[in-house]
Each structure stands twice: as C-alpha cells, then as structure tokens.
PDB file of C-alpha atoms in Angstrom:
ATOM      1  CA  MET A   1       0.016   0.058  -0.026  1.00 44.00           C
ATOM      2  CA  VAL A   2       1.409   3.354  -0.811  1.00 45.00           C
ATOM      3  CA  PHE A   3       0.308   6.406   1.022  1.00 47.00           C
ATOM      4  CA  LEU A   4       1.280   9.942  -0.233  1.00 46.00           C
ATOM      5  CA  VAL A   5       0.837  13.174   1.284  1.00 49.00           C
ATOM      6  CA  SER A   6       1.617  16.523  -0.112  1.00 49.00           C
ATOM      7  CA  CYS A   7       2.179  19.740   2.126  1.00 51.00           C
ATOM      8  CA  GLY A   8       4.151  22.736   1.478  1.00 50.00           C
ATOM      9  CA  GLY A   9       5.321  26.210   2.881  1.00 52.00           C
ATOM     10  CA  THR A  10       4.970  27.405   6.129  1.00 56.00           C
ATOM     11  CA  LYS A  11       1.495  27.410   7.334  1.00 87.00           C
ATOM     12  CA  SER A  12      -0.331  27.417  10.719  1.00 93.00           C
ATOM     13  CA  TYR A  13      -2.351  24.391  12.149  1.00 95.00           C
ATOM     14  CA  LYS A  14      -4.674  24.104  14.852  1.00 97.00           C
ATOM     15  CA  ILE A  15      -5.888  21.072  16.470  1.00 97.00           C
ATOM     16  CA  ASP A  16      -9.342  20.925  18.430  1.00 98.00           C
ATOM     17  CA  GLY A  17      -9.740  17.854  20.608  1.00 97.00           C
ATOM     18  CA  THR A  18     -12.019  16.008  22.751  1.00 97.00           C
ATOM     19  CA  ILE A  19     -10.807  13.069  24.785  1.00 97.00           C
ATOM     20  CA  ALA A  20     -12.580  10.488  26.965  1.00 95.00           C
ATOM     21  CA  VAL A  21      -9.743   7.760  27.835  1.00 93.00           C
ATOM     22  CA  ASP A  22      -9.486   5.674  30.840  1.00 92.00           C
ATOM     23  CA  GLY A  23      -6.652   7.234  32.964  1.00 89.00           C
ATOM     24  CA  LEU A  24      -6.766  10.586  31.607  1.00 94.00           C
ATOM     25  CA  LYS A  25      -8.616  13.311  33.466  1.00 95.00           C
ATOM     26  CA  ASP A  26      -9.092  17.137  33.376  1.00 97.00           C
ATOM     27  CA  GLY A  27      -5.718  18.516  34.558  1.00 97.00           C
ATOM     28  CA  ASP A  28      -3.691  15.662  33.128  1.00 97.00           C
ATOM     29  CA  THR A  29      -1.321  16.654  30.030  1.00 97.00           C
ATOM     30  CA  ILE A  30      -0.828  15.191  26.582  1.00 97.00           C
ATOM     31  CA  SER A  31       1.758  15.965  24.289  1.00 97.00           C
ATOM     32  CA  LEU A  32       2.224  16.380  20.497  1.00 97.00           C
ATOM     33  CA  GLY A  33       5.570  14.841  19.231  1.00 94.00           C
ATOM     34  CA  TYR A  34       7.480  12.583  16.755  1.00 91.00           C
ATOM     35  CA  THR A  35       9.899   9.918  16.714  1.00 88.00           C
ATOM     36  CA  LYS A  36      13.481  10.617  15.991  1.00 81.00           C
ATOM     37  CA  ASP A  37      14.764   7.280  14.971  1.00 76.00           C
ATOM     38  CA  GLY A  38      11.381   5.512  15.151  1.00 72.00           C
ATOM     39  CA  ALA A  39      11.899   4.670  18.643  1.00 76.00           C
ATOM     40  CA  THR A  40      12.708   7.734  20.708  1.00 85.00           C
ATOM     41  CA  TYR A  41       9.570   9.753  21.244  1.00 90.00           C
ATOM     42  CA  THR A  42      10.266  13.472  21.393  1.00 91.00           C
ATOM     43  CA  PRO A  43       7.486  15.819  22.606  1.00 94.00           C
ATOM     44  CA  GLU A  44       7.059  19.640  21.048  1.00 94.00           C
ATOM     45  CA  SER A  45       4.242  20.878  22.556  1.00 96.00           C
ATOM     46  CA  TYR A  46       1.897  19.998  25.661  1.00 97.00           C
ATOM     47  CA  ALA A  47      -1.952  20.696  26.368  1.00 97.00           C
ATOM     48  CA  VAL A  48      -3.726  20.478  29.537  1.00 98.00           C
ATOM     49  CA  ILE A  49      -7.125  18.702  29.439  1.00 98.00           C
ATOM     50  CA  LYS A  50      -9.706  20.897  30.370  1.00 97.00           C
ATOM     51  CA  ASP A  51     -13.638  19.871  30.504  1.00 97.00           C
ATOM     52  CA  GLY A  52     -12.876  16.725  28.142  1.00 96.00           C
ATOM     53  CA  LYS A  53     -10.914  19.072  25.492  1.00 97.00           C
ATOM     54  CA  PHE A  54      -7.328  20.148  24.612  1.00 98.00           C
ATOM     55  CA  ASN A  55      -5.950  22.474  21.863  1.00 98.00           C
ATOM     56  CA  PHE A  56      -2.690  22.784  20.189  1.00 97.00           C
ATOM     57  CA  ALA A  57      -1.518  25.270  17.774  1.00 96.00           C
ATOM     58  CA  GLY A  58       1.560  26.367  15.843  1.00 94.00           C
ATOM     59  CA  ASN A  59       3.363  26.535  12.696  1.00 94.00           C
ATOM     60  CA  THR A  60       4.299  23.708   9.964  1.00 91.00           C
ATOM     61  CA  GLU A  61       6.813  23.791   7.114  1.00 86.00           C
ATOM     62  CA  ASN A  62       5.825  20.782   5.582  1.00 86.00           C
ATOM     63  CA  CYS A  63       3.388  17.771   6.304  1.00 86.00           C
ATOM     64  CA  LYS A  64       4.666  15.728   9.390  1.00 88.00           C
ATOM     65  CA  PHE A  65       3.817  12.271  11.080  1.00 88.00           C
ATOM     66  CA  TYR A  66       2.972  13.172  14.761  1.00 92.00           C
ATOM     67  CA  PHE A  67       1.749  11.543  17.619  1.00 92.00           C
ATOM     68  CA  LEU A  68      -0.746  12.362  20.686  1.00 95.00           C
ATOM     69  CA  VAL A  69       0.511  10.889  23.583  1.00 94.00           C
ATOM     70  CA  ASN A  70      -0.631  10.782  27.315  1.00 94.00           C
ATOM     71  CA  HIS A  71       2.194  12.633  29.083  1.00 93.00           C
ATOM     72  CA  SER A  72       2.594  10.901  32.334  1.00 91.00           C
ATOM     73  CA  THR A  73       2.491   7.316  30.562  1.00 91.00           C
ATOM     74  CA  GLU A  74       4.112   8.010  27.370  1.00 88.00           C
ATOM     75  CA  GLU A  75       1.058   6.102  25.782  1.00 91.00           C
ATOM     76  CA  PRO A  76       0.266   6.756  22.279  1.00 91.00           C
ATOM     77  CA  LEU A  77      -3.304   8.152  22.021  1.00 94.00           C
ATOM     78  CA  ALA A  78      -3.417   8.963  18.189  1.00 92.00           C
ATOM     79  CA  ILE A  79      -1.540   9.314  15.178  1.00 90.00           C
ATOM     80  CA  VAL A  80      -2.024  13.065  13.458  1.00 94.00           C
ATOM     81  CA  PHE A  81      -0.381  14.247   9.943  1.00 91.00           C
ATOM     82  CA  LEU A  82       0.883  17.809  11.222  1.00 93.00           C
ATOM     83  CA  GLU A  83      -0.138  19.947   8.522  1.00 93.00           C
ATOM     84  CA  SER A  84      -1.727  23.359   7.816  1.00 92.00           C
ATOM     85  CA  GLY A  85      -5.402  23.564   8.657  1.00 93.00           C
ATOM     86  CA  ASN A  86      -7.940  23.122  11.374  1.00 96.00           C
ATOM     87  CA  ILE A  87      -7.453  19.477  12.529  1.00 96.00           C
ATOM     88  CA  SER A  88     -10.284  17.974  14.891  1.00 96.00           C
ATOM     89  CA  ALA A  89      -9.441  15.070  17.303  1.00 96.00           C
ATOM     90  CA  ASP A  90     -11.938  12.776  18.674  1.00 96.00           C
ATOM     91  CA  ILE A  91      -9.926  10.233  21.162  1.00 95.00           C
ATOM     92  CA  ASN A  92     -11.889   7.636  23.069  1.00 93.00           C
ATOM     93  CA  ASN A  93     -11.417   4.165  24.681  1.00 91.00           C
ATOM     94  CA  GLU A  94     -12.693   2.697  21.430  1.00 87.00           C
ATOM     95  CA  LYS A  95     -10.579   4.559  18.850  1.00 85.00           C
ATOM     96  CA  SER A  96      -9.287   7.767  17.985  1.00 88.00           C
ATOM     97  CA  VAL A  97     -10.575  10.057  14.915  1.00 92.00           C
ATOM     98  CA  ILE A  98      -8.382  12.441  13.289  1.00 93.00           C
ATOM     99  CA  SER A  99      -9.696  14.597  10.531  1.00 93.00           C
ATOM    100  CA  GLY A 100     -10.194  18.003   9.115  1.00 94.00           C
ATOM    101  CA  THR A 101      -7.328  18.095   6.650  1.00 93.00           C
ATOM    102  CA  ALA A 102      -6.565  16.005   3.462  1.00 90.00           C
ATOM    103  CA  SER A 103      -3.954  13.680   5.061  1.00 90.00           C
ATOM    104  CA  ASN A 104      -5.568  13.301   8.098  1.00 90.00           C
ATOM    105  CA  ASP A 105      -9.000  12.743   6.336  1.00 90.00           C
ATOM    106  CA  LEU A 106      -7.175   9.677   4.052  1.00 88.00           C
ATOM    107  CA  PHE A 107      -5.461   8.083   6.832  1.00 85.00           C
ATOM    108  CA  THR A 108      -8.829   7.943   8.691  1.00 85.00           C
ATOM    109  CA  GLU A 109     -10.459   6.541   5.577  1.00 84.00           C
ATOM    110  CA  LEU A 110      -7.665   4.041   5.380  1.00 83.00           C
ATOM    111  CA  GLN A 111      -7.763   2.848   8.572  1.00 78.00           C
ATOM    112  CA  GLU A 112     -11.592   2.498   8.960  1.00 75.00           C
ATOM    113  CA  GLY A 113     -11.333   0.347   5.587  1.00 72.00           C
ATOM    114  CA  PHE A 114      -8.745  -1.552   6.929  1.00 67.00           C
ATOM    115  CA  SER A 115     -10.504  -2.148  10.528  1.00 67.00           C
ATOM    116  CA  ALA A 116     -13.663  -3.191   8.368  1.00 66.00           C
ATOM    117  CA  LYS A 117     -11.517  -5.784   6.355  1.00 68.00           C
ATOM    118  CA  VAL A 118     -10.189  -7.421   9.878  1.00 65.00           C
ATOM    119  CA  MET A 119     -13.905  -7.787  10.906  1.00 68.00           C
ATOM    120  CA  GLN A 120     -14.768  -9.630   7.854  1.00 71.00           C
ATOM    121  CA  LEU A 121     -11.816 -11.825   8.367  1.00 73.00           C
ATOM    122  CA  GLN A 122     -12.448 -12.397  12.065  1.00 70.00           C
ATOM    123  CA  GLU A 123     -16.146 -13.218  11.400  1.00 73.00           C
ATOM    124  CA  LYS A 124     -15.173 -15.899   8.903  1.00 67.00           C
ATOM    125  CA  GLN A 125     -12.666 -17.456  11.067  1.00 72.00           C
ATOM    126  CA  MET A 126     -15.456 -17.517  13.873  1.00 71.00           C
ATOM    127  CA  VAL A 127     -17.855 -19.324  11.495  1.00 70.00           C
ATOM    128  CA  LEU A 128     -14.804 -21.867  10.658  1.00 67.00           C
ATOM    129  CA  TYR A 129     -13.805 -22.353  13.966  1.00 62.00           C
ATOM    130  CA  LEU A 130     -17.307 -22.611  15.829  1.00 68.00           C
ATOM    131  CA  ASP A 131     -19.461 -24.389  13.176  1.00 69.00           C
ATOM    132  CA  THR A 132     -18.107 -27.997  13.170  1.00 74.00           C
ATOM    133  CA  THR A 133     -21.002 -29.047  11.077  1.00 81.00           C
ATOM    134  CA  LEU A 134     -19.349 -27.176   7.892  1.00 73.00           C
ATOM    135  CA  THR A 135     -17.961 -29.767   4.959  1.00 80.00           C
ATOM    136  CA  GLU A 136     -14.862 -29.179   3.324  1.00 79.00           C
ATOM    137  CA  GLU A 137     -16.482 -27.620   0.411  1.00 80.00           C
ATOM    138  CA  GLN A 138     -18.214 -25.151   2.491  1.00 77.00           C
ATOM    139  CA  ARG A 139     -15.311 -24.269   4.549  1.00 70.00           C
ATOM    140  CA  GLU A 140     -13.474 -23.570   1.183  1.00 75.00           C
ATOM    141  CA  SER A 141     -16.255 -21.562   0.061  1.00 77.00           C
ATOM    142  CA  ILE A 142     -16.255 -19.270   3.146  1.00 72.00           C
ATOM    143  CA  VAL A 143     -12.307 -18.582   2.823  1.00 65.00           C
TER     144      VAL A 143
END
C-alpha cells in the first residue's frame, strides 16, 4: 500500500480535540510529538485537558507524522499528520478519529477500511472455528 501526502510552505495548524480515555482526566497533560529514530519519542508541544478538551496550535513548514501521547505514561493516543489547517481530534477508549485536513481524512478513511476488512476476516474465522458441521467444500467457500 502506498500512502502519499503533499504539503508545502510554512502555514499554521490548529488541533481542537475531545478526549475520553480511561486514566486521563481534567488537569492531565497530553503531548504532541514525533519519533526521531522510530523509537525515541520527542514531545514538541503540550496541552492540559480541560472539560474533556484540548488544543494545540503552531506553524509547520511541511506535513509531518506526529503522535498525540499521554504525557505521564507516554502511551500513544493517536496518529496525527501535522499539516496546515484546522484539525479535529476525537479520542476515546474505542478509537481515535483525526480529521479536518486532507492527509488526516485520507488516513482515517484507510484505517476504517482496514478495520472493516479485519472484522470481516475475524467473522469468517469464527464461523470456520465454531461451526463443526461445515463440510470441506463449505469451509473453502467461506475463505
């Protein structure tokens, strides 16, 4: 799968988010950052949760692959393509939806499509595993 994004020039971004995650409450801090070598997380900006909401704002010269992270545990909460525009983040225990810019919308669409395919495969596996009355021909038709 190829995923291409195109961004250019120094422009401003704004992230407005809501968060409802176990272990995070009003007054807690989340960070916005990146990994330098694929392993070392480097926070670049911080936001304090207030009334279940958070905000980040700044400038970016190009599109960057960033993470929203629980600052106290360093647990990743969401992937964000940091690019010019107004970005919306809705983070909860079930999933994180980042939208509002072209790259984030496309990434969310890809994630949702991938999740749907995984669910279809899991359903097929459950039928194959649980239904012991299926013939070999019926099993092959499910796969």
